[in-house]
PDB file of C-alpha atoms and ligand atoms in Angstrom:
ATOM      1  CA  UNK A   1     129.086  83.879 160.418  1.00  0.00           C
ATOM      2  CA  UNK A   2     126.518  86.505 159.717  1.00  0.00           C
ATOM      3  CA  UNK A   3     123.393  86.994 162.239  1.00  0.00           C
ATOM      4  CA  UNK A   4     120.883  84.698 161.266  1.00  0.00           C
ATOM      5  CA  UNK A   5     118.103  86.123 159.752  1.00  0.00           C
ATOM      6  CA  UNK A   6     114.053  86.889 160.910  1.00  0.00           C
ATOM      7  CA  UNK A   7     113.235  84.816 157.431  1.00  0.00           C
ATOM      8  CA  UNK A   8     111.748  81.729 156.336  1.00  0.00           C
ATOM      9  CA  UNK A   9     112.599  80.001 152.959  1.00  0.00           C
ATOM     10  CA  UNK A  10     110.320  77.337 151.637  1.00  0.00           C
ATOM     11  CA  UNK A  11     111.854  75.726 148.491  1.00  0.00           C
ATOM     12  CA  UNK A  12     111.181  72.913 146.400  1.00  0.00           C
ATOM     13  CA  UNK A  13     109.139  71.597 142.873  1.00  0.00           C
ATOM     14  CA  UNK A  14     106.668  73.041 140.612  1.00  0.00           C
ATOM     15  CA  UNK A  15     102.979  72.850 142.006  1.00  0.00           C
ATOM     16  CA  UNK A  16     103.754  71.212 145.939  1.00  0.00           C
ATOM     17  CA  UNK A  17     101.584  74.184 147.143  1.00  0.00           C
ATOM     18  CA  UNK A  18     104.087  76.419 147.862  1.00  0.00           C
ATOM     19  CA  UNK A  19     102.469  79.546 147.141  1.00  0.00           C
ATOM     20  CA  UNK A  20      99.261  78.658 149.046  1.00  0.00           C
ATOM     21  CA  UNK A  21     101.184  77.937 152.169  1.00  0.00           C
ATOM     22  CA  UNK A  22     104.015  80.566 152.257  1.00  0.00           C
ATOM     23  CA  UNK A  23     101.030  83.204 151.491  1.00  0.00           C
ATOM     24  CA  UNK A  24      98.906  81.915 154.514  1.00  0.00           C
ATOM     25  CA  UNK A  25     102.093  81.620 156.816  1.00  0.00           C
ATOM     26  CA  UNK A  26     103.388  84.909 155.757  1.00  0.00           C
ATOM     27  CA  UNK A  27     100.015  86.063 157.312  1.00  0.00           C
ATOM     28  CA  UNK A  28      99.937  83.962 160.082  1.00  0.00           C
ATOM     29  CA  UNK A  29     103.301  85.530 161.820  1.00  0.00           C
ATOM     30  CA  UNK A  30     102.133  88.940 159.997  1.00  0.00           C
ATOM     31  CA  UNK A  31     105.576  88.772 157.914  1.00  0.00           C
ATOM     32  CA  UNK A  32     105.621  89.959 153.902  1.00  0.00           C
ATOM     33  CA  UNK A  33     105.809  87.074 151.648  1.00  0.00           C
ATOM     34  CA  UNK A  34     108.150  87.004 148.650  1.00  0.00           C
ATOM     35  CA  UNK A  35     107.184  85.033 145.975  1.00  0.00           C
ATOM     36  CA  UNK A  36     110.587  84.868 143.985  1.00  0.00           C
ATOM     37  CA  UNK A  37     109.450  82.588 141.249  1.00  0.00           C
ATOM     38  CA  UNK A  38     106.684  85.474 140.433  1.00  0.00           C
ATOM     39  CA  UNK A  39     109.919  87.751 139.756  1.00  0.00           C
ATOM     40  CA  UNK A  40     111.421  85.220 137.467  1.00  0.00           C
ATOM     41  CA  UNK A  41     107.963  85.065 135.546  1.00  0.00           C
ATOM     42  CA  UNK A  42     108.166  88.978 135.628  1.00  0.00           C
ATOM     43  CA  UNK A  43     111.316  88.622 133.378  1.00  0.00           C
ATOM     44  CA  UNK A  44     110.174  85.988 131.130  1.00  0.00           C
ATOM     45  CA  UNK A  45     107.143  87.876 130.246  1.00  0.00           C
ATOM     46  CA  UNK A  46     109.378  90.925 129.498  1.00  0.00           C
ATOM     47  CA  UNK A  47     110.979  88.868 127.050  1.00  0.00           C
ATOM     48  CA  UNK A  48     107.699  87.666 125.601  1.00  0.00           C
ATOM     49  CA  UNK A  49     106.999  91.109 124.936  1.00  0.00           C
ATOM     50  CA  UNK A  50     110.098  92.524 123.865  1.00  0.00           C
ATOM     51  CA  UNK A  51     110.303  89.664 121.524  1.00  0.00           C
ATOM     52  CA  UNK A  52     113.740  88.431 123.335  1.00  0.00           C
ATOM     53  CA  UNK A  53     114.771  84.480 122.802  1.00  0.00           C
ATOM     54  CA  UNK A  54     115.242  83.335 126.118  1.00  0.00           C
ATOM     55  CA  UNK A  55     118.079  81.179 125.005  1.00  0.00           C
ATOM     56  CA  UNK A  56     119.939  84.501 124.240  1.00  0.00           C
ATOM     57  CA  UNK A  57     121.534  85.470 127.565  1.00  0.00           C
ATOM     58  CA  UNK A  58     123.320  88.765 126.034  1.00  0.00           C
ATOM     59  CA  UNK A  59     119.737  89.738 125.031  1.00  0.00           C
ATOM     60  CA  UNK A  60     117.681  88.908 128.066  1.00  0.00           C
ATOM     61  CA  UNK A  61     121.038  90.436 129.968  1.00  0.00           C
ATOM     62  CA  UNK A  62     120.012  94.129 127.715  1.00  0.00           C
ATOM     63  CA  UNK A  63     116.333  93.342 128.922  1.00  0.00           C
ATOM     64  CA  UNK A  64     117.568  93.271 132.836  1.00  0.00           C
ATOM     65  CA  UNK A  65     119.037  97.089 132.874  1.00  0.00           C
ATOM     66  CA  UNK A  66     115.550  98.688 132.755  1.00  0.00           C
ATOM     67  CA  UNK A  67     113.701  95.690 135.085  1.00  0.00           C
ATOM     68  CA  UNK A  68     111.231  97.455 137.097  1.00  0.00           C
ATOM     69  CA  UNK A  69     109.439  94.704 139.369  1.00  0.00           C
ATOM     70  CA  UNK A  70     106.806  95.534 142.192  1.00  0.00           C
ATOM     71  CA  UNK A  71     105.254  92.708 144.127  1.00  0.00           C
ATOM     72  CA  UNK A  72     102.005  93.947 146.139  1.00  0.00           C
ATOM     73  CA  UNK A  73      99.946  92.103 148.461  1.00  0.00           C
ATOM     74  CA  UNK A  74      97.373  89.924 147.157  1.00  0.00           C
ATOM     75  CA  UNK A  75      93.963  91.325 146.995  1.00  0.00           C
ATOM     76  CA  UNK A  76      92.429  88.222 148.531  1.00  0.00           C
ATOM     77  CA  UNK A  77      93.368  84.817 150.387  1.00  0.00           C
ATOM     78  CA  UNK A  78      92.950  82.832 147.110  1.00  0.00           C
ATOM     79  CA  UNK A  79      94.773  85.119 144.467  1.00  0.00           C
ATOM     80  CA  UNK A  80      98.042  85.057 143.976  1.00  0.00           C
ATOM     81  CA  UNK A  81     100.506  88.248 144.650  1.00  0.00           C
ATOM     82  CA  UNK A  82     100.073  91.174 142.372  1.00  0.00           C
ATOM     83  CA  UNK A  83     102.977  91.964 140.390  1.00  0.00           C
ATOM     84  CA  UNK A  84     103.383  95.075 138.675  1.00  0.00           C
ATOM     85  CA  UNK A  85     105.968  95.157 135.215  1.00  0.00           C
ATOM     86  CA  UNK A  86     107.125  98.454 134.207  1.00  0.00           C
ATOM     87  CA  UNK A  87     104.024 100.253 135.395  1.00  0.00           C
ATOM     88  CA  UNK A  88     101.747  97.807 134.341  1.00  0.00           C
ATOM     89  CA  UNK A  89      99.896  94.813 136.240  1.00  0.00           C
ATOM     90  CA  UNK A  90     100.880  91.416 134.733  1.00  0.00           C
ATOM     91  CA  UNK A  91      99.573  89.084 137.800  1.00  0.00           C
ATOM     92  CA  UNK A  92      97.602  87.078 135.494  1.00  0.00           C
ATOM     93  CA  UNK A  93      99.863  87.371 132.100  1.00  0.00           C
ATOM     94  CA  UNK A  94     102.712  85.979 133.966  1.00  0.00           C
ATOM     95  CA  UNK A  95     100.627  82.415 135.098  1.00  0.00           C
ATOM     96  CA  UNK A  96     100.117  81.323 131.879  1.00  0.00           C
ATOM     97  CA  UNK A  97     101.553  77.659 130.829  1.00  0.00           C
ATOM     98  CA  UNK A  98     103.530  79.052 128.206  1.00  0.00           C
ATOM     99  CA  UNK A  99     105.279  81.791 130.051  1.00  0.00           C
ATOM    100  CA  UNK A 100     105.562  79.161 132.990  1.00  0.00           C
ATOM    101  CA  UNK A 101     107.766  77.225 130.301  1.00  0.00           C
ATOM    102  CA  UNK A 102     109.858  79.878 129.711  1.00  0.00           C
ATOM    103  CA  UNK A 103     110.634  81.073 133.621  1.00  0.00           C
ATOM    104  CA  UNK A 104     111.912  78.033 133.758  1.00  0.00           C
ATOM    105  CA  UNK A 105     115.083  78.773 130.698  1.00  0.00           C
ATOM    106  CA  UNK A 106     115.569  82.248 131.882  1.00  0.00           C
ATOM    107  CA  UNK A 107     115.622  81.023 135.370  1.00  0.00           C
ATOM    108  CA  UNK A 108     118.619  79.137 134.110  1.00  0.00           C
ATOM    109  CA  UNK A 109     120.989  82.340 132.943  1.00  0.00           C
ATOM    110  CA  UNK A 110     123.201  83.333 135.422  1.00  0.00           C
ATOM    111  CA  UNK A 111     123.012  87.118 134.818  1.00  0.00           C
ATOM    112  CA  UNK A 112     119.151  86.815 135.467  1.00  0.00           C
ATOM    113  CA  UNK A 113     119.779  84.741 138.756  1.00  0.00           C
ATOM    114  CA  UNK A 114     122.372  87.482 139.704  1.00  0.00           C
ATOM    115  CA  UNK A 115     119.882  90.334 139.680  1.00  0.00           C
ATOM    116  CA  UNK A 116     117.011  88.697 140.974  1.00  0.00           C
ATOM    117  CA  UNK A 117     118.773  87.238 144.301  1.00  0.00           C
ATOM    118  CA  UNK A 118     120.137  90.553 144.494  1.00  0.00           C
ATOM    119  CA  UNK A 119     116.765  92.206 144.118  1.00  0.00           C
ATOM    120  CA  UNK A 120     115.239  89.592 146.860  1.00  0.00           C
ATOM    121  CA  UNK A 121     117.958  90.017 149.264  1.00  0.00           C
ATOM    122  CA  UNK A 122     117.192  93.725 149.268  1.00  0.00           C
ATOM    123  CA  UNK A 123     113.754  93.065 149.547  1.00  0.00           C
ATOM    124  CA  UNK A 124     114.497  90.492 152.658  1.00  0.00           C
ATOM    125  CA  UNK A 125     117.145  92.486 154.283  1.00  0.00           C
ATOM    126  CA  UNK A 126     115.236  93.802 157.384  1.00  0.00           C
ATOM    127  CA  UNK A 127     113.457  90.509 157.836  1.00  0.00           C
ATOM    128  CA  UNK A 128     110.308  89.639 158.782  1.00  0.00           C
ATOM    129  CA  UNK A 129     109.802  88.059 155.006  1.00  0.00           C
ATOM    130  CA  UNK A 130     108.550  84.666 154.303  1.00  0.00           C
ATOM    131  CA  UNK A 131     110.350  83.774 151.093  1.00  0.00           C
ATOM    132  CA  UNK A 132     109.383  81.578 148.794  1.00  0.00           C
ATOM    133  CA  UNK A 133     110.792  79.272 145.426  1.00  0.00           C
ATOM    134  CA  UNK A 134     113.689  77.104 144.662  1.00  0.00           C
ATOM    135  CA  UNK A 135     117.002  78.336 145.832  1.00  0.00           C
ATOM    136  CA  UNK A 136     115.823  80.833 148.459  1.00  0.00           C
ATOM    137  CA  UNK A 137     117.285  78.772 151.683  1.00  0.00           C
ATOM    138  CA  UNK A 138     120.264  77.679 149.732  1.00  0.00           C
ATOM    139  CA  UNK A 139     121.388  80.655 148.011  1.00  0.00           C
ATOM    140  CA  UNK A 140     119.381  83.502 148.609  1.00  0.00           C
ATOM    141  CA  UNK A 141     118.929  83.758 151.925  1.00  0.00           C
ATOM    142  CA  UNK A 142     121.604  81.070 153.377  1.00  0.00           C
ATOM    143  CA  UNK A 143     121.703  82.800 156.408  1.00  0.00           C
ATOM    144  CA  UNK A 144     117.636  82.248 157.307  1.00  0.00           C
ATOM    145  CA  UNK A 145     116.865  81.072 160.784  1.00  0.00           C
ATOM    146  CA  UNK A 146     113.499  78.833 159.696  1.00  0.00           C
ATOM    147  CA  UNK A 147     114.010  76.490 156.413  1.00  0.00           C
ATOM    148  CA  UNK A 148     111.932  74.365 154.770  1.00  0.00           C
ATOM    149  CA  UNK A 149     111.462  72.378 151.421  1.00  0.00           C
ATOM    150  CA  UNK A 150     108.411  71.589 150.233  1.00  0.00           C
ATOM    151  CA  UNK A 151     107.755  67.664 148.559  1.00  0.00           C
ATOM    152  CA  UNK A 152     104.773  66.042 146.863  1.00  0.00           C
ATOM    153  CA  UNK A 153     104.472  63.414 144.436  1.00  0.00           C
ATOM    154  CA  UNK A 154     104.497  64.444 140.834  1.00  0.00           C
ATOM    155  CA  UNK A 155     101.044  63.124 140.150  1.00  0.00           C
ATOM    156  CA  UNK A 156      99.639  64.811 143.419  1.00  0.00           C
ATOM    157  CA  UNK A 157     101.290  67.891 142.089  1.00  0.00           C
ATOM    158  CA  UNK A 158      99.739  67.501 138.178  1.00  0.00           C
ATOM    159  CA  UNK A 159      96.370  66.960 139.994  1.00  0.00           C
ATOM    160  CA  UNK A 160      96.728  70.120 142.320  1.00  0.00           C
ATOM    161  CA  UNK A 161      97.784  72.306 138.913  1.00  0.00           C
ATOM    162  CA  UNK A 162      94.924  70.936 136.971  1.00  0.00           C
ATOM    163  CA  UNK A 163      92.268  72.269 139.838  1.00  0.00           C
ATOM    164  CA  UNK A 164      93.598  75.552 139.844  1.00  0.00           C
ATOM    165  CA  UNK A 165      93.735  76.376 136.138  1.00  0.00           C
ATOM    166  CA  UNK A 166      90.163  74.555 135.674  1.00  0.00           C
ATOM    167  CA  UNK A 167      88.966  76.750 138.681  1.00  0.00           C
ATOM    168  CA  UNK A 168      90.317  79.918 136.828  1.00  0.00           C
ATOM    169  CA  UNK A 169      88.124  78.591 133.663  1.00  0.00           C
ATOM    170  CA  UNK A 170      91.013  77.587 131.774  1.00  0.00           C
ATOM    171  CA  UNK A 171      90.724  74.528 129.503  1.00  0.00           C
ATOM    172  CA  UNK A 172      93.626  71.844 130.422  1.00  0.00           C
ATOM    173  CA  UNK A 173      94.956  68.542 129.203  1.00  0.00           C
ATOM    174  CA  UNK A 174      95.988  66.272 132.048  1.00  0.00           C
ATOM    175  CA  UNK A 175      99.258  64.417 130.390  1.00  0.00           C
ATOM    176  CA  UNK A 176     100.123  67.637 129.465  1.00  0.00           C
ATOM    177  CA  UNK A 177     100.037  69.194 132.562  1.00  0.00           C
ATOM    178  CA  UNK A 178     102.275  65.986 134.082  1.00  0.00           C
ATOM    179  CA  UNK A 179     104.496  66.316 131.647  1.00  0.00           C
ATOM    180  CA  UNK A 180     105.380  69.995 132.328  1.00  0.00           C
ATOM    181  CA  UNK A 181     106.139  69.157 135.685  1.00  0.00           C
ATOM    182  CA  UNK A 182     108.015  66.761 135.217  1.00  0.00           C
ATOM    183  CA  UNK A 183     109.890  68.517 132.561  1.00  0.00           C
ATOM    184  CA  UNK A 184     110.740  71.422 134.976  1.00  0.00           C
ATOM    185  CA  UNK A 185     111.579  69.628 137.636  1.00  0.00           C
ATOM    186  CA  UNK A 186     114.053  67.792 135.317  1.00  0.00           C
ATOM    187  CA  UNK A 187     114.694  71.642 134.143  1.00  0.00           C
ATOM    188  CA  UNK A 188     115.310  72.891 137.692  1.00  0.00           C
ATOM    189  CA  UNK A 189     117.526  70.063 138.929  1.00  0.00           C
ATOM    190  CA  UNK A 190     119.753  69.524 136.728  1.00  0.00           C
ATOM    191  CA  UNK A 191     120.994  72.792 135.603  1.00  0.00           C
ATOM    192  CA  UNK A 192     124.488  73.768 136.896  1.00  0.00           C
ATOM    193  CA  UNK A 193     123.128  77.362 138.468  1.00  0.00           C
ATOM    194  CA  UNK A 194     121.375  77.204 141.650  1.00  0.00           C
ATOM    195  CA  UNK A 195     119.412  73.780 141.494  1.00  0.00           C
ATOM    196  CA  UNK A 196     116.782  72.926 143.048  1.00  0.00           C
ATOM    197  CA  UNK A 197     117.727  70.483 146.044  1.00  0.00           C
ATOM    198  CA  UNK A 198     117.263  71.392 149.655  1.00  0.00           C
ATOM    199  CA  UNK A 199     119.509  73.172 151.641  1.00  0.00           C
ATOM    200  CA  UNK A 200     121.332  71.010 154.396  1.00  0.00           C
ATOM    201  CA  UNK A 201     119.781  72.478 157.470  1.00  0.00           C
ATOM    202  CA  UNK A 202     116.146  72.538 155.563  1.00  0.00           C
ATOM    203  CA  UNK A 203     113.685  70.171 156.900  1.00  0.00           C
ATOM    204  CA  UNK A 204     111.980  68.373 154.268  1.00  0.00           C
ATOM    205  CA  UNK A 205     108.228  68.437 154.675  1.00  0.00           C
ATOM    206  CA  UNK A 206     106.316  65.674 152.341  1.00  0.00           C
ATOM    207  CA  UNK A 207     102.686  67.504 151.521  1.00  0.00           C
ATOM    208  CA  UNK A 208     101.346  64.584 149.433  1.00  0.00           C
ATOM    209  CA  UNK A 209      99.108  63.523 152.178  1.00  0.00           C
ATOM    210  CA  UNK A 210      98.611  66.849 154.296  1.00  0.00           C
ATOM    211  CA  UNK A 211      96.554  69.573 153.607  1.00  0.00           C
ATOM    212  CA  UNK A 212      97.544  73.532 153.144  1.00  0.00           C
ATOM    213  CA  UNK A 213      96.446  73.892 156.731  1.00  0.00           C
ATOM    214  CA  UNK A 214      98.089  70.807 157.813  1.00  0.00           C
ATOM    215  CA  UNK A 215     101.544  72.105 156.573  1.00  0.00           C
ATOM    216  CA  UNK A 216     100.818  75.535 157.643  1.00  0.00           C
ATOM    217  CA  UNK A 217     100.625  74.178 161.483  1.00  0.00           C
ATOM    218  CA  UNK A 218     103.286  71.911 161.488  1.00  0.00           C
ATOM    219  CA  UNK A 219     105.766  74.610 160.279  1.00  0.00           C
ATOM    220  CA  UNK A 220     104.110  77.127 162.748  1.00  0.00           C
ATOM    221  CA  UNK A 221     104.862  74.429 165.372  1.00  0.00           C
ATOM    222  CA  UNK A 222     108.707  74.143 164.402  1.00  0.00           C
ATOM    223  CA  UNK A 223     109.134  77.685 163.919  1.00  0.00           C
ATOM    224  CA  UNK A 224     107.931  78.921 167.374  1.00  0.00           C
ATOM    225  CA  UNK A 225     110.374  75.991 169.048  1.00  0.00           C
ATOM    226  CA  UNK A 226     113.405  77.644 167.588  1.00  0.00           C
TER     227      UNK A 226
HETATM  228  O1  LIG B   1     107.459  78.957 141.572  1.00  0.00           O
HETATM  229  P1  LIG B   1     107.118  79.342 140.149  1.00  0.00           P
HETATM  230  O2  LIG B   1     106.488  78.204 139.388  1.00  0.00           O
HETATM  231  O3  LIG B   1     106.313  80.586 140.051  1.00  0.00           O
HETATM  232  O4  LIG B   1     108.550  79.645 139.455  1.00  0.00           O
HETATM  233  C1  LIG B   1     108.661  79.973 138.093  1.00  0.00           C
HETATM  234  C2  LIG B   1     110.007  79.453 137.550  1.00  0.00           C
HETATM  235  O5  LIG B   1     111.080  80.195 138.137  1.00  0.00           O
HETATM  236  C3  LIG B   1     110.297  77.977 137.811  1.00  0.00           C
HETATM  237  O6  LIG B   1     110.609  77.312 136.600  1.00  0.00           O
HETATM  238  C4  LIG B   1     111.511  77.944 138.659  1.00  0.00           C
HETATM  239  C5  LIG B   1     112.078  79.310 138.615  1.00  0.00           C
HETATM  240  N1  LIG B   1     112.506  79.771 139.920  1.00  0.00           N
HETATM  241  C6  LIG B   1     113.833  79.655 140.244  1.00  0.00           C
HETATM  242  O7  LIG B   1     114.612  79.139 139.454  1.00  0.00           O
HETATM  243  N2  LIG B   1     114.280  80.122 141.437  1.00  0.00           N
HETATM  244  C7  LIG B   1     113.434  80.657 142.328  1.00  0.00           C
HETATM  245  N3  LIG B   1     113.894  81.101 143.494  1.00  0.00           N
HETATM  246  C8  LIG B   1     112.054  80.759 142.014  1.00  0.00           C
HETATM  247  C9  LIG B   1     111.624  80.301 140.803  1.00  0.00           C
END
């Protein structure tokens, strides 16, 4: 068996505050966070552009030879990680709904899944990374010393999504908003690649009640016992 790694995964659905917490861990133990579901929205925003059908895996596959993906530091506690596609900064491009829809089916093609893990493990290989999105303790980083998957309820999730597009000015519709979730999370479970489901030595962490803060402790408390 392999040394275990300096890394923390935290997995699990769509909008369970993932981001939030794995950023304010990662800077809490002064570790780099990796957001690896940013990377898959890097790619599906290259397709966008190129005008590739993300249902087209020999196209996307093309797409995937020139990838150049940079993920800088946020440039404040609330934003997001800066992401940088082929020379250009697409931080906010790569958030929006419909480009959220369409990580989801490249996220799906195994070529894209190939390149991406092995972009992240690079990225993770010295350690010291909190890593964050759906297959990172099961696949990515198996070998991770600190696991964790992230749960809330769907609803709790819709309502978390909602606030953070309406507090970036955007104009959303509710049901909608549900229903993408739940669509992805359909999406991201059942496909046959990587699934989303929590690795075996993960501990689940329900967030549906608890705050960012909340969560951020309790992991902080399990992660300097081991
Ligand atoms: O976490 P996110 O919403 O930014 O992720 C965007 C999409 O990428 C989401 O549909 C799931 C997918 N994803 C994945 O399949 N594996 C990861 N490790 C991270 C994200």
């Amino acid at each position: 068996m392999p040394d275990r790694l300096k890394v923390v995964t935290i997995d699990g659905p769509s909008g369970v505050g993932k981001s939030t917490i794995s950023r304010k861990l990662a800077a809490r133990m002064n570790f780099t966070y990796l957001d690896t579901g940013a990377m898959y929205r890097a790619v599906a925003l290259k397709c966008k552009q190129n005008g590739v059908d993300v249902s087209d895996e020999a196209a996307v596959a093309l797409l995937l030879e020139n990838l150049d993906i940079q993920l800088l530091p946020a440039l404040s506690e609330k934003e997001e990680v800066r992401v940088i596609l082929d020379g250009k900064d697409v931080s906010s491009l790569i958030r929006s709904p419909e480009v959220s829809m369409m990580a989801s089916a490249v996220s799906a093609l195994p070529s894209v899944r190939e390149c991406l893990t092995r972009m992240q493990q690079q990225l993770g290989a010295s350690g010291k990374v909190v890593a964050e999105g759906r297959d990172t303790g099961t696949i990515v980083f198996p070998e991770a010393i600190w696991k964790f998957y992230l749960d809330a309820a769907p609803e709790e999730r819709a309502r978390r999504r909602i606030n953070q597009l309406r507090s970036r000015g955007e104009v959303v519709h509710e049901e909608e908003i549900l229903a993408q979730i739940l669509k992805r999370d359909r999406d991201d479970s059942v496909r046959t690649i990587a699934p989303l489901k929590a690795a075996e030595d993960a501990e689940v962490v329900d967030s549906t009640r608890l705050r960012a803060d909340e969560v951020i402790e309790h992991m902080l408390g399990r992660i300097n016992r081991k």
